Short mmCIF file of N, CA, C and O in Angstrom, two decimals:
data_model
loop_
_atom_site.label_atom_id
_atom_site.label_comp_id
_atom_site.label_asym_id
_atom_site.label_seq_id
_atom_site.Cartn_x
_atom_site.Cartn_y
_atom_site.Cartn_z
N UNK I 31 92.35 187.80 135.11
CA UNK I 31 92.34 187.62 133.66
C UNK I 31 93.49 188.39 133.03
O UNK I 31 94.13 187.89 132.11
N UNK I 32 93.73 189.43 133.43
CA UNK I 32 94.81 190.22 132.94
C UNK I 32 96.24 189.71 133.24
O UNK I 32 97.28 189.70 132.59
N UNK I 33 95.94 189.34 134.29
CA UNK I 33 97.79 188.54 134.62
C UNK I 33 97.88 187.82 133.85
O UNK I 33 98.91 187.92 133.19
N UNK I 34 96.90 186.71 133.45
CA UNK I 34 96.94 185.55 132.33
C UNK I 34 96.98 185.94 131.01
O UNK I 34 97.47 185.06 130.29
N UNK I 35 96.67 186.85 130.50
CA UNK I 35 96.73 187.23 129.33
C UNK I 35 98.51 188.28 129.09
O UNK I 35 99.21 188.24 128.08
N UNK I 36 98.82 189.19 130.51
CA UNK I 36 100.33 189.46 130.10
C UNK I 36 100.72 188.78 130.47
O UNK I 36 101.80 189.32 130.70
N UNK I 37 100.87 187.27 131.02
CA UNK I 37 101.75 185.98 131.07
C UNK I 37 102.14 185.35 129.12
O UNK I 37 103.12 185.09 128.43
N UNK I 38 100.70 185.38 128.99
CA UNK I 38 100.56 184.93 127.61
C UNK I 38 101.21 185.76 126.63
O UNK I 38 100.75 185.41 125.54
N UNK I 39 102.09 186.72 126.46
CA UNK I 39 103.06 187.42 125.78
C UNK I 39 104.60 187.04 126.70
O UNK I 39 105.67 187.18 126.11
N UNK I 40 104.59 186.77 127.51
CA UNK I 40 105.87 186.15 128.47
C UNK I 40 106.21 185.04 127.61
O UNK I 40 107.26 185.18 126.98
N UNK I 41 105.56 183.96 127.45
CA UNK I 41 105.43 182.70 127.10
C UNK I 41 105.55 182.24 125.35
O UNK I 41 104.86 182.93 124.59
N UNK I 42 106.24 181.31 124.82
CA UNK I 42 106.23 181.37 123.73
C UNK I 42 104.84 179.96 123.74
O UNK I 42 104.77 178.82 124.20
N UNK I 43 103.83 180.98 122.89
CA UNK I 43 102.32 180.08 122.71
C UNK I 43 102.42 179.86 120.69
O UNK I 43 103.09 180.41 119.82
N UNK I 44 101.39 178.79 120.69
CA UNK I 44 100.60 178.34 119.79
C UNK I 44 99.94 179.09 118.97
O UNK I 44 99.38 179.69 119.88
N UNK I 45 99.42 179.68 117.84
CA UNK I 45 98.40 180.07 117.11
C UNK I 45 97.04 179.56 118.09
O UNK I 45 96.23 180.32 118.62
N UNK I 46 97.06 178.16 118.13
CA UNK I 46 95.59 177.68 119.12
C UNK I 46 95.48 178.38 120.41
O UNK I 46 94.55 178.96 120.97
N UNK I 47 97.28 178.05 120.86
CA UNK I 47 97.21 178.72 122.10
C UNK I 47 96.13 179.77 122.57
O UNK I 47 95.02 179.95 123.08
N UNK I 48 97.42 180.44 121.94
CA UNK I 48 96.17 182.06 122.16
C UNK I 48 95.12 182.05 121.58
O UNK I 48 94.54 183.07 121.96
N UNK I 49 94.50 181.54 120.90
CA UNK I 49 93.01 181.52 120.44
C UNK I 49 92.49 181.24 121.01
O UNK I 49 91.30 181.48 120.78
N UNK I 50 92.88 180.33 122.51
CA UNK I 50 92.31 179.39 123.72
C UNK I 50 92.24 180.52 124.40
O UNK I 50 91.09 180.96 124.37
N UNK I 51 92.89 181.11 124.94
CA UNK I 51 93.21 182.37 125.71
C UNK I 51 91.93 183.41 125.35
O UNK I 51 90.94 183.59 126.06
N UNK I 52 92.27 184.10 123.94
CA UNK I 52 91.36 184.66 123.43
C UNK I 52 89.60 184.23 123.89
O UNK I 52 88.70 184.93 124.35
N UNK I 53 89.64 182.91 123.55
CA UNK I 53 88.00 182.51 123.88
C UNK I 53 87.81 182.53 125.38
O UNK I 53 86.64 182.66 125.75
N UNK I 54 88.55 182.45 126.11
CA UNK I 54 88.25 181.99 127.39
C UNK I 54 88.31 183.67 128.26
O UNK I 54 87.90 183.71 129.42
N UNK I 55 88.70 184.63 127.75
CA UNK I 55 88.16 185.93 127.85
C UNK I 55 87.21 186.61 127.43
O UNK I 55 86.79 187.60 128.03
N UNK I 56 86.68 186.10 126.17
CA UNK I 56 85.72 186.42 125.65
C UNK I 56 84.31 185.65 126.00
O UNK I 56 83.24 185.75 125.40
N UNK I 57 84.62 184.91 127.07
CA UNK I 57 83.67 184.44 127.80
C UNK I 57 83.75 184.36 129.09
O UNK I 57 83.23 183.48 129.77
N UNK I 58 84.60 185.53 129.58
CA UNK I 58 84.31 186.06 130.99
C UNK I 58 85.47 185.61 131.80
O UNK I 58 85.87 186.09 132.85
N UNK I 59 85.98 184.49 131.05
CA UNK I 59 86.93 183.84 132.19
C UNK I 59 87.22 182.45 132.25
O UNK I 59 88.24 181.88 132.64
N UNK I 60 86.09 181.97 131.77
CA UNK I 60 86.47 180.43 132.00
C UNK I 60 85.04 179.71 131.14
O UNK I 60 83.94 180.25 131.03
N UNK I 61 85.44 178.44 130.63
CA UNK I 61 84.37 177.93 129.87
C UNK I 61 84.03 176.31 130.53
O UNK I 61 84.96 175.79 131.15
N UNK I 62 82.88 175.63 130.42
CA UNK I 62 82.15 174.19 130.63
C UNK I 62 83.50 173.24 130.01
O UNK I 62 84.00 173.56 128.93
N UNK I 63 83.79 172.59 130.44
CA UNK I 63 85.21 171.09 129.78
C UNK I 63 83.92 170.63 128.69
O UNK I 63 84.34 170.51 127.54
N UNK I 64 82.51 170.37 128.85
CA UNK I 64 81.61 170.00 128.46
C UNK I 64 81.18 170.73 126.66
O UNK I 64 80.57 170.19 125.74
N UNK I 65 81.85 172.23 126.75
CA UNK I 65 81.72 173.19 125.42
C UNK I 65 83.09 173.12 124.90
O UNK I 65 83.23 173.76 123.86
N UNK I 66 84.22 172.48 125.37
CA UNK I 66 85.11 172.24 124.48
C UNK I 66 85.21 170.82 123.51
O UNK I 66 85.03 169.63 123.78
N UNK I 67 85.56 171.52 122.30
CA UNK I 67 85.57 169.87 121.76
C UNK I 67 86.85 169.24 122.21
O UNK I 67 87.71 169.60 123.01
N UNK I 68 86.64 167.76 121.13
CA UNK I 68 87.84 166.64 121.82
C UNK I 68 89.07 167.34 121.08
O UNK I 68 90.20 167.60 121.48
N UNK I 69 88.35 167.59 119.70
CA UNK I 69 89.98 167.89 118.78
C UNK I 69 89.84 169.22 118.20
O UNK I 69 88.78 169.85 118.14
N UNK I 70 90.99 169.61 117.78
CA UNK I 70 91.17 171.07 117.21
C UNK I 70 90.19 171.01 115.93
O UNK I 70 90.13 169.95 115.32
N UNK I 71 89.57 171.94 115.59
CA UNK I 71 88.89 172.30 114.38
C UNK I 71 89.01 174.03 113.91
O UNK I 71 89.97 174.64 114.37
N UNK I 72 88.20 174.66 113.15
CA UNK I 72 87.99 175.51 112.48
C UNK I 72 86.68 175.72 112.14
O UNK I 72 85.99 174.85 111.60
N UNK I 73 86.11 177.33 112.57
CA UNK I 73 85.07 177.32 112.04
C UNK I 73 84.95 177.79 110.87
O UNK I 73 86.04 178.03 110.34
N UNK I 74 83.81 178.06 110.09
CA UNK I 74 83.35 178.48 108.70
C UNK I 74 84.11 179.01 108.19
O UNK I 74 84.46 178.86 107.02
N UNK I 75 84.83 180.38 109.63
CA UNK I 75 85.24 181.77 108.92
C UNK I 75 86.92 181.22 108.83
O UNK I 75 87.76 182.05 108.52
N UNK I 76 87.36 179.71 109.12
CA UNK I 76 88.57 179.79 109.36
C UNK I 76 89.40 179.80 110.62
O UNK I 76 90.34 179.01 110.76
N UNK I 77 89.03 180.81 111.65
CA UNK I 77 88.95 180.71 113.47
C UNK I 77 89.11 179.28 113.72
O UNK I 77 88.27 178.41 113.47
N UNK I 78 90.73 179.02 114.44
CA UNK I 78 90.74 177.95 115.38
C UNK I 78 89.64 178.01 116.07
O UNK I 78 88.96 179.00 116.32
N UNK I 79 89.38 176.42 116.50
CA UNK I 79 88.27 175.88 117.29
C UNK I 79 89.13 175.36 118.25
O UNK I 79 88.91 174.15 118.30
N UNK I 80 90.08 175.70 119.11
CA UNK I 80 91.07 174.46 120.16
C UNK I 80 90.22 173.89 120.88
O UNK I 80 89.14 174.19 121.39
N UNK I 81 91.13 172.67 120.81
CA UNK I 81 90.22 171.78 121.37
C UNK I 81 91.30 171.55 122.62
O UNK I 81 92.40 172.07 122.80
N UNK I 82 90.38 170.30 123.59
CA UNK I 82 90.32 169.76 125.22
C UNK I 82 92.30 169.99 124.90
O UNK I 82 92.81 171.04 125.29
N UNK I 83 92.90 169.27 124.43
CA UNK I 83 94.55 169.23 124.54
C UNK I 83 94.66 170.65 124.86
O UNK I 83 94.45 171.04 126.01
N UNK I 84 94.95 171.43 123.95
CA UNK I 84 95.35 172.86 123.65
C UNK I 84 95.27 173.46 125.14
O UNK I 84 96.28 173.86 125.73
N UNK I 85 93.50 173.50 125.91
CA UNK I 85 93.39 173.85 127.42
C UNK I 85 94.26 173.14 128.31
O UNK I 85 94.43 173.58 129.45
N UNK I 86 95.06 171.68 127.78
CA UNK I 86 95.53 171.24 129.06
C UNK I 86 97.08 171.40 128.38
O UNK I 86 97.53 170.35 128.83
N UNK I 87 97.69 171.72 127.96
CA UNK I 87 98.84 172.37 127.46
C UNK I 87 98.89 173.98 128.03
O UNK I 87 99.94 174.37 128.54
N UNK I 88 98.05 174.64 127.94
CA UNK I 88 97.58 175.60 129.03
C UNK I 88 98.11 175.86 129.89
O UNK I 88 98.98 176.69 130.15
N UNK I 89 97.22 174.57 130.79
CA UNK I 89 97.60 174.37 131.93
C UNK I 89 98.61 174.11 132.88
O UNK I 89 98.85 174.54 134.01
N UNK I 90 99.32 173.02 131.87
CA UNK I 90 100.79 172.75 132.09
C UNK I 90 101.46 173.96 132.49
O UNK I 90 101.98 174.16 133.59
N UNK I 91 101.36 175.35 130.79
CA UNK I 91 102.54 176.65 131.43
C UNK I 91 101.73 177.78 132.64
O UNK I 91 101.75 179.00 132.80
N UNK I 92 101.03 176.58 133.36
CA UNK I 92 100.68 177.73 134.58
C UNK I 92 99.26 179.20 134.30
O UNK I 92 98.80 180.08 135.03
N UNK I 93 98.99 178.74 132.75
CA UNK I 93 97.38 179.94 132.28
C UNK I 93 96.60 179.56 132.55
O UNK I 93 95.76 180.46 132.62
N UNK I 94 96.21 178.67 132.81
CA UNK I 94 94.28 178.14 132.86
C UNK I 94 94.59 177.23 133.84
O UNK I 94 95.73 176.82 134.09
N UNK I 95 93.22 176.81 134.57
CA UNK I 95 93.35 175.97 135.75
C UNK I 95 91.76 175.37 135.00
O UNK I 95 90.78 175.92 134.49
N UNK I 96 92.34 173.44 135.38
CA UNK I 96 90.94 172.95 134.94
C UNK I 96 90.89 171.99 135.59
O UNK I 96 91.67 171.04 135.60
N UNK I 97 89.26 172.29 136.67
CA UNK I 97 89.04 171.70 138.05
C UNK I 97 88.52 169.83 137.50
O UNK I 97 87.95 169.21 136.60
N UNK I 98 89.13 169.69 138.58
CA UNK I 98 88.50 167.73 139.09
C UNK I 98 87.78 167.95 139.60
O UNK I 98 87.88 168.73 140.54
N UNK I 99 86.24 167.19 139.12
CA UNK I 99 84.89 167.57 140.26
C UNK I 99 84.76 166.49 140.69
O UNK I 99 84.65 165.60 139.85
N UNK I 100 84.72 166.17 141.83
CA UNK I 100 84.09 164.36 142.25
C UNK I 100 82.79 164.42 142.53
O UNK I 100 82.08 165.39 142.79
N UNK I 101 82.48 163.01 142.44
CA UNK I 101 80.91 163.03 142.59
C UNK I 101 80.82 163.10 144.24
O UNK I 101 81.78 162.98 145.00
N UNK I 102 79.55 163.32 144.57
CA UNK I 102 79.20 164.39 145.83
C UNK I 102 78.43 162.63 146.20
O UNK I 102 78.18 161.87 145.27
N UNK I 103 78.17 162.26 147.56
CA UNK I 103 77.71 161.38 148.46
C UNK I 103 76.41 160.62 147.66
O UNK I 103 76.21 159.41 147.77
N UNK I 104 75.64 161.45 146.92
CA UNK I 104 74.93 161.45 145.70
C UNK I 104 74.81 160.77 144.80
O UNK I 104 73.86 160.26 144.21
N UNK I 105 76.35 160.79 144.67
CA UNK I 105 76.97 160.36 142.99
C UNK I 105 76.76 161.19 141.78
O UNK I 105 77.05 160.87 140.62
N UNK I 106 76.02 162.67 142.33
CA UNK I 106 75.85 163.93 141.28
C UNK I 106 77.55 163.90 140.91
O UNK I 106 78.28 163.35 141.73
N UNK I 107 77.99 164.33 140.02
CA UNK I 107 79.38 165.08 139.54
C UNK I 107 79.08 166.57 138.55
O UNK I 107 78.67 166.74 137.40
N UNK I 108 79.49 167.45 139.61
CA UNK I 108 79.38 168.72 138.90
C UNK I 108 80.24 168.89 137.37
O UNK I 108 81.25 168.20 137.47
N UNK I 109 80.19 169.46 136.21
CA UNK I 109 80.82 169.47 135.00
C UNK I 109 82.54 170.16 135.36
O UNK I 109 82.75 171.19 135.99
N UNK I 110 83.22 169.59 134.98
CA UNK I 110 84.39 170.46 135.08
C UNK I 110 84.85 171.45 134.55
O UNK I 110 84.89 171.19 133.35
N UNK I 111 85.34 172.76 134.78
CA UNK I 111 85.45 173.99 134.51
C UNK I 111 87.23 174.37 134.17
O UNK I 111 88.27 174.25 134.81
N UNK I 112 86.94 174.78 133.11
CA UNK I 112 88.73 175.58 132.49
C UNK I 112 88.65 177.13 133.04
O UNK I 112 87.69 177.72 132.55
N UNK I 113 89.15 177.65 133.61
CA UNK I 113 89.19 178.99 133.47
C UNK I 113 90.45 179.69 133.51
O UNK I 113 91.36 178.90 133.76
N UNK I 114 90.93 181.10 133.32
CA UNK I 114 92.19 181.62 133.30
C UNK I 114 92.88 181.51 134.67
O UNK I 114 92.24 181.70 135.70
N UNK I 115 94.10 181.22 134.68
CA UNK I 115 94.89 181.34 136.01
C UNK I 115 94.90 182.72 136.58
O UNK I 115 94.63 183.71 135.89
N UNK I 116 95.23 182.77 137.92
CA UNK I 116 95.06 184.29 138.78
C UNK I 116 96.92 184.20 139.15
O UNK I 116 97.26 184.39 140.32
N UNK I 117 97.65 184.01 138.44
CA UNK I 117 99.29 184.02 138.35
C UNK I 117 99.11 185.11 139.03
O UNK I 117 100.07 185.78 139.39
#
C-alpha cells in the first residue's frame, strides 16, 4: 500500500484520482468492482465518489490491479476485486 501511495506523488493524478487512492486505503487495500459506482459522483459533504473509469485509469499508470474472475466449472463467478498495486 505504501509503494502505491509514494508512486501516487511520482505520477501526475486527478483530484478523483487520488480520492480513488485515498478510498482504497481507507479500506484496507482494495474494494468489491460490485461497491464502485458506474460514474463519478459526490457525496452530501461534496467528497468525490470515483467511479469504475477513474479505478481503470488507475490501472493503466501501474496503482491498482483489477482482477478477471471466470466462472469456476459451476458457472459460480467470484465478484471482481480493485486493489492497490505492490509496485
Amino acid at each position: 500500500i505504501d509503494v502505491a501511495l509514494e508512486n501516487m506523488h511520482q505520477i501526475d493524478l486527478s483530484e478523483s484520482e487520488h480520492r480513488a487512492l485515498e478510498i482504497l486505503e481507507a479500506s484496507g487495500g482494495g474494494l468489491l468492482v460490485t461497491n464502485i459506482p458506474e460514474r463519478n459522483s459526490k457525496d452530501d459533504f461534496g467528497n468525490i465518489i470515483p467511479g469504475i473509469t477513474i479505478y481503470k485509469k488507475l490501472e493503466l499508470k501501474g496503482l491498482v490491479v483489477i482482477t478477471e474472475e471466470e466462472a469456476d466449472l459451476n458457472g459460480f463467478k467470484f465478484t471482481s476485486y480493485v486493489y492497490l498495486a505492490d509496485n
